[in-house]
Amino acid sequence: MPMPSRSNDHQPILARTRTVHSPVGPVAYDCVKVIVVRSGSAILFSEFGQKPVNVGDAVILGANVLCGSEPEGHITVTTIYLDTDYVIDQVFWQHAGLLQDRLEAQGLAETIYSEPAQILRLGEDRAGMLMPWLDDLVERSIEGRFARNFYRMQAVWFSIAHVIAPFVKVSPVRISASQRAHIRPTLPRHRQFAPLRAEARRAAELLHQAPAEQWTLDALAARVHLSPSQLSRVFTDAYGKTPLAYLTMLRAEHLAKSLRETDLPIETAMREVGWRSRGHAAQQFRKYVGLTPTRYRQLTFRAS
C-alpha cells in the first residue's frame, strides 16, 4: 500500500484508511507499519510465509520488510506509518531505567523485536476497541497539522499500542549491564540522534539505480569513499540491513514486479534482476517474500 506523501510539516505518525480490491506488492517502506483489518480478508505474504488475515487481525511490519497481499474480494485496512526514530525513542523511554542512551535503545529493539513481520490475532471485540482511535488518527493525519495535534495524536497512538503490545512476539533475550559494558563503552546518559550519513544515502541510491549489477561490499564502499567495514556500519545504522541484504530485498521486489507484470520465464526474470543461480534466487525470494517465485506467479495469474 503506497505511503502517503508528506508535507513540510513532518509527521512521525501518519494514518490512512484504504479499501483494496486487487493484489499489492510485495513492497517495503523505510518505516514501521501497523495495519489493522477493518473488513474483508486477504492472503498476506512476507517473511512469515503465506497467511490469511481477517477482521480482528493486525499486522506489524518493520522498516524495509517486504510484504504483499491478495485480497479475497476486498479488504479495508487502516495503516499507521511510524517513523523509525520515533519508535526507538519510545523504546528508550519505556526502558529508561535499563538503558544508557538512545543507541542502546536501538540495540534493545533489534534484540527483543526479532521478528520483523508479525500477524497479531487480536479478535473482533478487541480490534473493535481500536476503531474510534484509528478514525481519530486518520482524521488528524489528513488535517496535516502535526505540531498542533501532537499531544492528541500521540495519546491516541499510545492507546492503540497499549492494546496491541501484549500480542507482539518478543525474544526472551536480555542484555545485562555487565554484558553491555563489554559490548560497548559506557556513555553518558543522554539522547543521541544520529543523522543519516550521506554515504549511506548514496549507497542506497546506487543499489536502487542498478540492482542487477553484481555489487560487492568492496565495490560499493569504493563508490562512496568509505572502507567496507565503515559502510556496513553506517548503512546498517541507517536502514536496519547490511548493504547486501538491502540489495537482496530490492532484487526480490523487482523480481516480484516482473512476475506480476510480464510473461518472462522465471529464470530469465531472475537473471534480469541480478541473480545468476535459479536455486539461490528462489531461496532468497522465498526468504524475503514468503513464497517461491513459481507460487507467487500462480497467485498473480489466479487473481488477474
CSV table of C-alpha atoms in Angstrom, one decimal:
chain,number,residue,atom,x,y,z
A,1,MET,CA,0.0,0.0,0.0
A,2,PRO,CA,1.6,3.3,-1.1
A,3,MET,CA,2.7,5.5,1.7
A,4,PRO,CA,1.0,9.0,1.6
A,5,SER,CA,3.3,11.8,0.6
A,6,ARG,CA,4.4,14.0,3.4
A,7,SER,CA,4.1,17.8,3.6
A,8,ASN,CA,6.7,20.1,5.0
A,9,ASP,CA,5.0,19.6,8.4
A,10,HIS,CA,6.9,16.3,9.1
A,11,GLN,CA,4.6,13.7,10.7
A,12,PRO,CA,6.3,10.9,12.6
A,13,ILE,CA,2.9,9.3,12.9
A,14,LEU,CA,0.6,9.1,9.9
A,15,ALA,CA,-2.6,7.0,9.4
A,16,ARG,CA,-4.7,6.2,6.3
A,17,THR,CA,-7.7,4.0,5.7
A,18,ARG,CA,-8.0,2.3,2.3
A,19,THR,CA,-10.0,-0.4,0.6
A,20,VAL,CA,-8.1,-2.7,-1.7
A,21,HIS,CA,-9.6,-5.0,-4.4
A,22,SER,CA,-6.5,-6.2,-6.4
A,23,PRO,CA,-3.1,-7.7,-5.5
A,24,VAL,CA,-0.5,-5.4,-3.9
A,25,GLY,CA,3.3,-5.7,-3.6
A,26,PRO,CA,5.4,-7.0,-2.3
A,27,VAL,CA,6.8,-3.6,-1.3
A,28,ALA,CA,8.8,-2.3,1.6
A,29,TYR,CA,8.9,1.1,3.3
A,30,ASP,CA,11.6,2.7,5.5
A,31,CYS,CA,9.2,3.0,8.4
A,32,VAL,CA,7.3,0.8,10.8
A,33,LYS,CA,3.8,-0.1,9.7
A,34,VAL,CA,0.9,-1.2,11.8
A,35,ILE,CA,-2.1,-2.4,9.7
A,36,VAL,CA,-5.5,-3.1,11.2
A,37,VAL,CA,-8.0,-5.1,9.2
A,38,ARG,CA,-11.5,-3.4,9.4
A,39,SER,CA,-13.5,-5.5,6.9
A,40,GLY,CA,-12.9,-8.2,4.3
A,41,SER,CA,-10.0,-10.6,4.1
A,42,ALA,CA,-6.7,-11.2,2.2
A,43,ILE,CA,-3.8,-13.5,1.9
A,44,LEU,CA,-0.6,-11.8,3.0
A,45,PHE,CA,2.9,-13.0,2.1
A,46,SER,CA,6.0,-11.8,3.8
A,47,GLU,CA,8.9,-13.2,5.9
A,48,PHE,CA,6.3,-15.2,7.8
A,49,GLY,CA,5.3,-17.0,4.7
A,50,GLN,CA,1.7,-17.0,3.3
A,51,LYS,CA,-1.0,-16.4,5.8
A,52,PRO,CA,-4.7,-15.2,5.8
A,53,VAL,CA,-5.8,-12.1,7.6
A,54,ASN,CA,-9.4,-11.2,8.5
A,55,VAL,CA,-11.4,-8.8,10.7
A,56,GLY,CA,-9.8,-8.8,14.1
A,57,ASP,CA,-6.3,-9.1,12.9
A,58,ALA,CA,-3.4,-6.6,12.9
A,59,VAL,CA,-0.1,-6.8,11.1
A,60,ILE,CA,3.2,-5.3,12.2
A,61,LEU,CA,6.0,-4.7,9.7
A,62,GLY,CA,9.4,-3.5,10.5
A,63,ALA,CA,11.3,-1.0,8.3
A,64,ASN,CA,12.5,-2.4,5.0
A,65,VAL,CA,10.4,-5.6,5.2
A,66,LEU,CA,8.7,-6.8,2.1
A,67,CYS,CA,5.0,-7.6,2.3
A,68,GLY,CA,2.4,-8.2,-0.4
A,69,SER,CA,-1.3,-9.1,-0.3
A,70,GLU,CA,-4.0,-10.8,-2.4
A,71,PRO,CA,-7.5,-9.6,-1.3
A,72,GLU,CA,-10.3,-12.2,-1.2
A,73,GLY,CA,-12.8,-9.9,-2.9
A,74,HIS,CA,-11.8,-6.8,-0.9
A,75,ILE,CA,-10.1,-5.8,2.3
A,76,THR,CA,-10.3,-2.5,4.1
A,77,VAL,CA,-7.5,-1.6,6.4
A,78,THR,CA,-6.2,1.3,8.4
A,79,THR,CA,-2.4,1.6,8.2
A,80,ILE,CA,-0.4,3.5,10.7
A,81,TYR,CA,3.1,4.6,9.5
A,82,LEU,CA,5.6,5.3,12.3
A,83,ASP,CA,9.0,6.9,11.8
A,84,THR,CA,11.7,4.5,13.0
A,85,ASP,CA,13.4,7.2,15.1
A,86,TYR,CA,10.1,7.9,16.9
A,87,VAL,CA,9.6,4.2,17.7
A,88,ILE,CA,13.2,4.0,19.0
A,89,ASP,CA,12.5,6.9,21.3
A,90,GLN,CA,9.5,5.1,22.7
A,91,VAL,CA,11.6,2.0,23.4
A,92,PHE,CA,14.2,4.2,25.1
A,93,TRP,CA,11.7,5.9,27.5
A,94,GLN,CA,9.9,2.6,28.1
A,95,HIS,CA,13.1,1.0,29.3
A,96,ALA,CA,14.9,4.2,30.5
A,97,GLY,CA,15.9,2.6,33.8
A,98,LEU,CA,17.9,-0.1,32.0
A,99,LEU,CA,19.4,1.8,29.1
A,100,GLN,CA,22.4,4.2,28.9
A,101,ASP,CA,21.3,6.1,25.8
A,102,ARG,CA,19.2,6.1,22.7
A,103,LEU,CA,21.8,4.0,20.7
A,104,GLU,CA,21.3,1.2,23.3
A,105,ALA,CA,17.6,1.5,22.8
A,106,GLN,CA,18.1,0.7,19.1
A,107,GLY,CA,20.1,-2.3,20.0
A,108,LEU,CA,17.5,-3.5,22.5
A,109,ALA,CA,14.7,-3.1,20.0
A,110,GLU,CA,16.6,-5.2,17.5
A,111,THR,CA,17.1,-7.8,20.1
A,112,ILE,CA,13.6,-8.1,21.6
A,113,TYR,CA,11.6,-7.4,18.5
A,114,SER,CA,13.4,-10.1,16.5
A,115,GLU,CA,10.5,-10.9,14.2
A,116,PRO,CA,10.1,-8.0,11.7
A,117,ALA,CA,6.8,-9.3,10.2
A,118,GLN,CA,4.0,-10.4,12.5
A,119,ILE,CA,0.3,-11.1,12.3
A,120,LEU,CA,-1.5,-10.3,15.6
A,121,ARG,CA,-4.8,-12.2,16.2
A,122,LEU,CA,-6.5,-9.6,18.3
A,123,GLY,CA,-10.1,-10.9,17.9
A,124,GLU,CA,-13.0,-8.8,16.6
A,125,ASP,CA,-14.0,-7.4,20.0
A,126,ARG,CA,-10.5,-6.2,20.9
A,127,ALA,CA,-10.0,-4.8,17.4
A,128,GLY,CA,-13.3,-3.1,17.6
A,129,MET,CA,-12.0,-1.1,20.5
A,130,LEU,CA,-9.4,0.4,18.2
A,131,MET,CA,-11.8,1.7,15.6
A,132,PRO,CA,-12.6,5.1,17.1
A,133,TRP,CA,-8.9,5.8,17.8
A,134,LEU,CA,-8.0,4.7,14.3
A,135,ASP,CA,-10.6,7.1,12.8
A,136,ASP,CA,-9.3,9.9,15.1
A,137,LEU,CA,-5.7,9.3,13.9
A,138,VAL,CA,-6.7,9.2,10.3
A,139,GLU,CA,-8.7,12.4,10.6
A,140,ARG,CA,-5.8,14.3,12.2
A,141,SER,CA,-3.3,12.9,9.7
A,142,ILE,CA,-5.4,14.2,6.8
A,143,GLU,CA,-5.6,17.6,8.6
A,144,GLY,CA,-1.8,17.5,8.5
A,145,ARG,CA,-1.0,19.9,11.4
A,146,PHE,CA,1.1,17.5,13.4
A,147,ALA,CA,2.7,20.0,15.7
A,148,ARG,CA,-0.7,21.4,16.6
A,149,ASN,CA,-2.2,17.9,17.1
A,150,PHE,CA,0.9,16.3,18.6
A,151,TYR,CA,-0.4,15.5,22.1
A,152,ARG,CA,-3.7,14.2,20.8
A,153,MET,CA,-2.1,12.0,18.1
A,154,GLN,CA,0.5,10.7,20.5
A,155,ALA,CA,-2.2,9.9,23.1
A,156,VAL,CA,-4.3,8.1,20.5
A,157,TRP,CA,-1.3,6.1,19.3
A,158,PHE,CA,-0.3,5.1,22.8
A,159,SER,CA,-3.9,3.9,23.4
A,160,ILE,CA,-3.7,1.7,20.3
A,161,ALA,CA,-0.2,0.5,21.2
A,162,HIS,CA,-1.4,-0.5,24.7
A,163,VAL,CA,-4.0,-2.8,23.2
A,164,ILE,CA,-1.8,-4.5,20.6
A,165,ALA,CA,1.5,-4.7,22.6
A,166,PRO,CA,0.6,-7.8,24.5
A,167,PHE,CA,0.2,-9.7,21.2
A,168,VAL,CA,3.6,-8.7,19.8
A,169,LYS,CA,6.1,-11.6,19.9
A,170,VAL,CA,9.3,-10.7,21.6
A,171,SER,CA,12.6,-12.5,22.2
A,172,PRO,CA,13.3,-13.5,25.8
A,173,VAL,CA,16.9,-12.5,25.3
A,174,ARG,CA,18.0,-9.6,27.5
A,175,ILE,CA,21.4,-7.9,27.8
A,176,SER,CA,22.6,-7.3,31.4
A,177,ALA,CA,24.5,-4.2,32.5
A,178,SER,CA,27.7,-6.2,32.7
A,179,GLN,CA,27.3,-7.6,29.3
A,180,ARG,CA,26.6,-4.1,27.9
A,181,ALA,CA,29.8,-2.9,29.4
A,182,HIS,CA,31.8,-5.5,27.5
A,183,ILE,CA,29.9,-4.9,24.2
A,184,ARG,CA,30.5,-1.1,24.0
A,185,PRO,CA,31.9,1.6,26.2
A,186,THR,CA,29.5,3.1,28.8
A,187,LEU,CA,28.4,6.5,27.5
A,188,PRO,CA,26.9,9.4,29.4
A,189,ARG,CA,23.1,9.1,29.6
A,190,HIS,CA,21.7,11.4,27.0
A,191,ARG,CA,19.8,11.1,23.8
A,192,GLN,CA,21.9,10.7,20.7
A,193,PHE,CA,20.2,11.5,17.4
A,194,ALA,CA,22.4,10.1,14.7
A,195,PRO,CA,21.8,11.9,11.3
A,196,LEU,CA,21.6,9.7,8.3
A,197,ARG,CA,25.1,9.7,6.8
A,198,ALA,CA,25.3,11.0,3.2
A,199,GLU,CA,27.4,7.9,2.3
A,200,ALA,CA,24.6,5.6,3.4
A,201,ARG,CA,22.0,7.5,1.4
A,202,ARG,CA,24.3,7.5,-1.7
A,203,ALA,CA,24.9,3.7,-1.3
A,204,ALA,CA,21.2,3.1,-1.2
A,205,GLU,CA,20.7,5.3,-4.3
A,206,LEU,CA,23.3,3.3,-6.2
A,207,LEU,CA,21.6,0.0,-5.2
A,208,HIS,CA,18.2,1.4,-6.3
A,209,GLN,CA,19.6,2.6,-9.6
A,210,ALA,CA,21.3,-0.7,-10.6
A,211,PRO,CA,20.0,-3.7,-8.5
A,212,ALA,CA,21.1,-6.1,-11.3
A,213,GLU,CA,24.7,-5.0,-11.1
A,214,GLN,CA,27.0,-7.6,-9.4
A,215,TRP,CA,27.7,-5.5,-6.4
A,216,THR,CA,30.2,-6.4,-3.7
A,217,LEU,CA,30.7,-4.6,-0.4
A,218,ASP,CA,34.1,-3.5,-1.5
A,219,ALA,CA,32.9,-2.1,-4.8
A,220,LEU,CA,30.0,-0.2,-3.2
A,221,ALA,CA,32.3,1.1,-0.5
A,222,ALA,CA,34.7,2.4,-3.0
A,223,ARG,CA,31.9,4.3,-4.8
A,224,VAL,CA,31.0,6.2,-1.6
A,225,HIS,CA,34.6,6.6,-0.4
A,226,LEU,CA,34.4,4.5,2.8
A,227,SER,CA,36.0,1.3,3.9
A,228,PRO,CA,33.8,-1.8,3.7
A,229,SER,CA,33.5,-2.0,7.4
A,230,GLN,CA,32.6,1.7,7.8
A,231,LEU,CA,30.0,1.4,5.0
A,232,SER,CA,28.5,-1.7,6.6
A,233,ARG,CA,28.2,0.0,9.9
A,234,VAL,CA,26.7,3.3,8.7
A,235,PHE,CA,24.4,1.6,6.3
A,236,THR,CA,23.0,-0.8,8.9
A,237,ASP,CA,22.5,2.1,11.3
A,238,ALA,CA,20.5,3.9,8.6
A,239,TYR,CA,18.5,1.2,7.1
A,240,GLY,CA,18.5,-1.7,9.5
A,241,LYS,CA,20.1,-4.1,7.0
A,242,THR,CA,23.5,-4.6,5.6
A,243,PRO,CA,24.1,-3.2,2.1
A,244,LEU,CA,24.0,-6.7,0.5
A,245,ALA,CA,20.8,-7.7,2.5
A,246,TYR,CA,19.2,-4.4,1.3
A,247,LEU,CA,20.2,-5.3,-2.3
A,248,THR,CA,18.6,-8.8,-1.9
A,249,MET,CA,15.4,-7.1,-0.8
A,250,LEU,CA,15.4,-4.8,-3.8
A,251,ARG,CA,16.0,-7.7,-6.2
A,252,ALA,CA,13.1,-9.7,-4.6
A,253,GLU,CA,10.9,-6.6,-5.1
A,254,HIS,CA,11.9,-6.2,-8.7
A,255,LEU,CA,11.5,-9.9,-9.4
A,256,ALA,CA,8.0,-9.9,-8.0
A,257,LYS,CA,7.1,-7.0,-10.2
A,258,SER,CA,8.4,-8.8,-13.3
A,259,LEU,CA,6.5,-12.0,-12.3
A,260,ARG,CA,3.3,-9.9,-11.9
A,261,GLU,CA,3.6,-7.7,-15.0
A,262,THR,CA,5.4,-9.8,-17.6
A,263,ASP,CA,5.3,-13.3,-19.0
A,264,LEU,CA,9.1,-13.7,-18.9
A,265,PRO,CA,10.3,-17.2,-18.0
A,266,ILE,CA,11.1,-17.2,-14.3
A,267,GLU,CA,14.8,-18.0,-14.8
A,268,THR,CA,15.1,-15.1,-17.3
A,269,ALA,CA,13.4,-12.7,-14.9
A,270,MET,CA,15.8,-13.8,-12.1
A,271,ARG,CA,18.8,-13.1,-14.3
A,272,GLU,CA,17.4,-9.6,-15.2
A,273,VAL,CA,17.4,-8.6,-11.6
A,274,GLY,CA,20.9,-9.8,-11.0
A,275,TRP,CA,20.6,-13.4,-9.8
A,276,ARG,CA,22.6,-15.9,-11.8
A,277,SER,CA,21.6,-19.1,-9.9
A,278,ARG,CA,18.0,-20.1,-10.1
A,279,GLY,CA,18.3,-22.1,-6.8
A,280,HIS,CA,19.9,-19.2,-4.9
A,281,ALA,CA,17.3,-16.8,-6.4
A,282,ALA,CA,14.4,-18.9,-5.4
A,283,GLN,CA,15.8,-19.3,-1.9
A,284,GLN,CA,16.3,-15.6,-1.4
A,285,PHE,CA,12.9,-14.7,-2.9
A,286,ARG,CA,11.2,-17.1,-0.5
A,287,LYS,CA,13.1,-15.7,2.4
A,288,TYR,CA,12.0,-12.1,1.8
A,289,VAL,CA,8.6,-12.6,0.2
A,290,GLY,CA,7.4,-15.8,1.9
A,291,LEU,CA,6.6,-17.6,-1.4
A,292,THR,CA,8.6,-19.3,-4.1
A,293,PRO,CA,8.7,-17.4,-7.4
A,294,THR,CA,6.5,-20.1,-9.1
A,295,ARG,CA,3.9,-19.9,-6.3
A,296,TYR,CA,3.9,-16.1,-6.4
A,297,ARG,CA,3.3,-16.1,-10.2
A,298,GLN,CA,0.5,-18.6,-9.8
A,299,LEU,CA,-1.2,-16.4,-7.3
A,300,THR,CA,-0.8,-13.4,-9.6
A,301,PHE,CA,-2.3,-15.2,-12.5
A,302,ARG,CA,-5.2,-16.5,-10.5
A,303,ALA,CA,-6.1,-13.1,-9.2
A,304,SER,CA,-5.9,-11.4,-12.7
